[in-house]
mmCIF file of C-alpha atoms in Angstrom:
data_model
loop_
_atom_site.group_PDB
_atom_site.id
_atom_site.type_symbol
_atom_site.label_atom_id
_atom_site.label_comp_id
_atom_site.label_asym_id
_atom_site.label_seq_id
_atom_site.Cartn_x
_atom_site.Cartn_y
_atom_site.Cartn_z
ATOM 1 C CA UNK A 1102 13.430 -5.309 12.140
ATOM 2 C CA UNK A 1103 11.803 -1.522 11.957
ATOM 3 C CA UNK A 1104 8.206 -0.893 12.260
ATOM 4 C CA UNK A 1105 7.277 -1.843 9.191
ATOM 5 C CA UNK A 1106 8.570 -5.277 9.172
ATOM 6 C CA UNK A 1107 7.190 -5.798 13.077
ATOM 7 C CA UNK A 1108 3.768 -4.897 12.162
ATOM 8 C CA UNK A 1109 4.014 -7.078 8.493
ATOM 9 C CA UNK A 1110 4.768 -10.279 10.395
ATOM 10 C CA UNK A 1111 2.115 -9.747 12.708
ATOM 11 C CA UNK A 1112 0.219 -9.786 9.983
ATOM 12 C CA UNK A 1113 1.160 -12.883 8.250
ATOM 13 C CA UNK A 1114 -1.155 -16.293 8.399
ATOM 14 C CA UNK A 1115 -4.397 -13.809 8.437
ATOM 15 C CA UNK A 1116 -7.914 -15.910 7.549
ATOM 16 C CA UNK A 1117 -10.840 -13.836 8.012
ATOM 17 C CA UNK A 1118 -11.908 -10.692 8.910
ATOM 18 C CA UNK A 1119 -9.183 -7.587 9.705
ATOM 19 C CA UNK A 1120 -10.286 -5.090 11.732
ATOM 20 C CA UNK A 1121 -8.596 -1.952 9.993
ATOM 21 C CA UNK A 1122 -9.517 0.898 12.604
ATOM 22 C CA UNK A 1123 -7.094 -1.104 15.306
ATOM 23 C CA UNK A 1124 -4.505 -1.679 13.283
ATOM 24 C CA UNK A 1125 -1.936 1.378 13.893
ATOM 25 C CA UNK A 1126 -0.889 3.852 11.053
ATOM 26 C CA UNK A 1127 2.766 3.531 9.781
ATOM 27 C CA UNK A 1128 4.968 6.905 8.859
ATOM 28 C CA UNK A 1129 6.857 5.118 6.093
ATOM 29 C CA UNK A 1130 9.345 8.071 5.784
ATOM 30 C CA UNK A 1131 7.638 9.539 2.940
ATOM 31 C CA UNK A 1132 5.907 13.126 2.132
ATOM 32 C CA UNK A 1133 2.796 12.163 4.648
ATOM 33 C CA UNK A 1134 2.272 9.429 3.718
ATOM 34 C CA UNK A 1135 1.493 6.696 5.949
ATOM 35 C CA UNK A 1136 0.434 3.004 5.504
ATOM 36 C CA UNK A 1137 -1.638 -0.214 7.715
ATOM 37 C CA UNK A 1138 -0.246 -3.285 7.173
ATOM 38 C CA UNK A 1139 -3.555 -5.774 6.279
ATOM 39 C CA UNK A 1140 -1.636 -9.172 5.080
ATOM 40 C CA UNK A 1141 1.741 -10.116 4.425
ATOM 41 C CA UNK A 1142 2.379 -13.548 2.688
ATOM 42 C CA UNK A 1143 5.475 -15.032 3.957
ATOM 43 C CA UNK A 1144 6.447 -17.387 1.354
ATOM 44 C CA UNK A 1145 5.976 -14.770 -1.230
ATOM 45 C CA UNK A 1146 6.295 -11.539 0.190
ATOM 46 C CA UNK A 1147 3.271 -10.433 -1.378
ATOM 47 C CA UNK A 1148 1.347 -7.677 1.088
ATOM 48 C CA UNK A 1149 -1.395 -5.533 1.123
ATOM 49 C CA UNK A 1150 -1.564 -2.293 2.095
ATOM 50 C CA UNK A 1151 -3.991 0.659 3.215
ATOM 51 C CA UNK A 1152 -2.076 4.268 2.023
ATOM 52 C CA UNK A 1153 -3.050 7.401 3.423
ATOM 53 C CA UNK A 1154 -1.936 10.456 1.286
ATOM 54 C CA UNK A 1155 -2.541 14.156 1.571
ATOM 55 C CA UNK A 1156 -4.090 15.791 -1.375
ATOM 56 C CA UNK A 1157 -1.302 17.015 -2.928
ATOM 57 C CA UNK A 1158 1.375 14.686 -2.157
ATOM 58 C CA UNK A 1159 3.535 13.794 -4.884
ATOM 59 C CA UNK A 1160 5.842 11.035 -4.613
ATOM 60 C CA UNK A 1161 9.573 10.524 -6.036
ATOM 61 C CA UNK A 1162 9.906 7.648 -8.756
ATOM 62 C CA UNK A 1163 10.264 4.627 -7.435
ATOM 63 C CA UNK A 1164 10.146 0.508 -7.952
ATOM 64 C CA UNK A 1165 7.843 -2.154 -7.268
ATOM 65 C CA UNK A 1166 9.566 -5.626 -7.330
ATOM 66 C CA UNK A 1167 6.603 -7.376 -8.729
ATOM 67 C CA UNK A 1168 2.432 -6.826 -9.288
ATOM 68 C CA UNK A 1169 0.821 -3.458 -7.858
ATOM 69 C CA UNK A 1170 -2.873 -3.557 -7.116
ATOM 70 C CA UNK A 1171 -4.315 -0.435 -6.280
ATOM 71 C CA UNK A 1172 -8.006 0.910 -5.076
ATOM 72 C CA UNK A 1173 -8.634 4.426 -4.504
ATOM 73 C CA UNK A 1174 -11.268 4.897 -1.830
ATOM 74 C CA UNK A 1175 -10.936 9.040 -1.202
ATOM 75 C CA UNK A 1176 -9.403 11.345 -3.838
ATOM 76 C CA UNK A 1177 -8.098 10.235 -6.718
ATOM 77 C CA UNK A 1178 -4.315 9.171 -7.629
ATOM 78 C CA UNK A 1179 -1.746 10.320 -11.245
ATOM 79 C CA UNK A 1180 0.685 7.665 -12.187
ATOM 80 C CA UNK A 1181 2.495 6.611 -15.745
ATOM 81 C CA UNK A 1182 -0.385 4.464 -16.125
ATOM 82 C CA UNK A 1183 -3.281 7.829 -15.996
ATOM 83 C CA UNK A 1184 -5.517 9.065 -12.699
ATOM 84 C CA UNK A 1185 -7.281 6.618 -10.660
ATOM 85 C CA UNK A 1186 -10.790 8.242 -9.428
ATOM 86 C CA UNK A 1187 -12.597 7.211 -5.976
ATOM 87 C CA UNK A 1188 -13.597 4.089 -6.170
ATOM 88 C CA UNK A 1189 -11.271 3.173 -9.277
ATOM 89 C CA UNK A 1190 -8.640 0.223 -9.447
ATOM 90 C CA UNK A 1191 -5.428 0.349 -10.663
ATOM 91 C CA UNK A 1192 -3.379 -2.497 -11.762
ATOM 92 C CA UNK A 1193 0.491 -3.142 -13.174
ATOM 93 C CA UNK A 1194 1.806 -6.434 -13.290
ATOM 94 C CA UNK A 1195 5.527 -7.635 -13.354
ATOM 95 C CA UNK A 1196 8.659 -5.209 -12.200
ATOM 96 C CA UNK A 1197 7.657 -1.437 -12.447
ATOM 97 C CA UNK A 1198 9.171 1.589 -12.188
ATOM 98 C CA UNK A 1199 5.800 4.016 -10.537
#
């Protein structure tokens, strides 16, 4: 297991209310970029994630094995799809190349 997984399966089973500001920021290896696990589902795999990006930060292509929900709360984020503004929601469904 790496961080990353550790910190997902704490997360799994979650009902309620998660307290963001004590849950630990991630380096995921990536530009800056660094991530909080909120909820991992473990008969699907399905997760959600807080990002934290620097303006700037431009990311290599990459995949997404299956829907990708995003919501921009700061700054504003470019993909295929256009830009995401603050307080904008993104959403792809099915396999995607980002």
């Amino acid at each position: 297991m790496n961080d990353i997984t550790e910190t997902a399966h704490d997360a799994t089973g979650l009902e309620g209310v998660v307290k963001i500001d004590e849950l630990p920021w991630i380096d995921i290896g990536v530009g800056d970029n660094a991530i909080k696990v909120l909820r991992v589902c473990p008969e699907t795999q399905q997760h959600t994630v807080l990002i934290r990006a620097p303006a700037g930060q431009v990311n290599q292509r990459h995949i997404h094995s299956g829907p990708a929900d995003f919501y921009v709360i700061e700054g504003e984020i470019e993909y295929r799809g256009g830009t995401i503004k603050k307080r904008g929601l993104g959403l792809r469904s099915g396999r995607i190349t980002a």
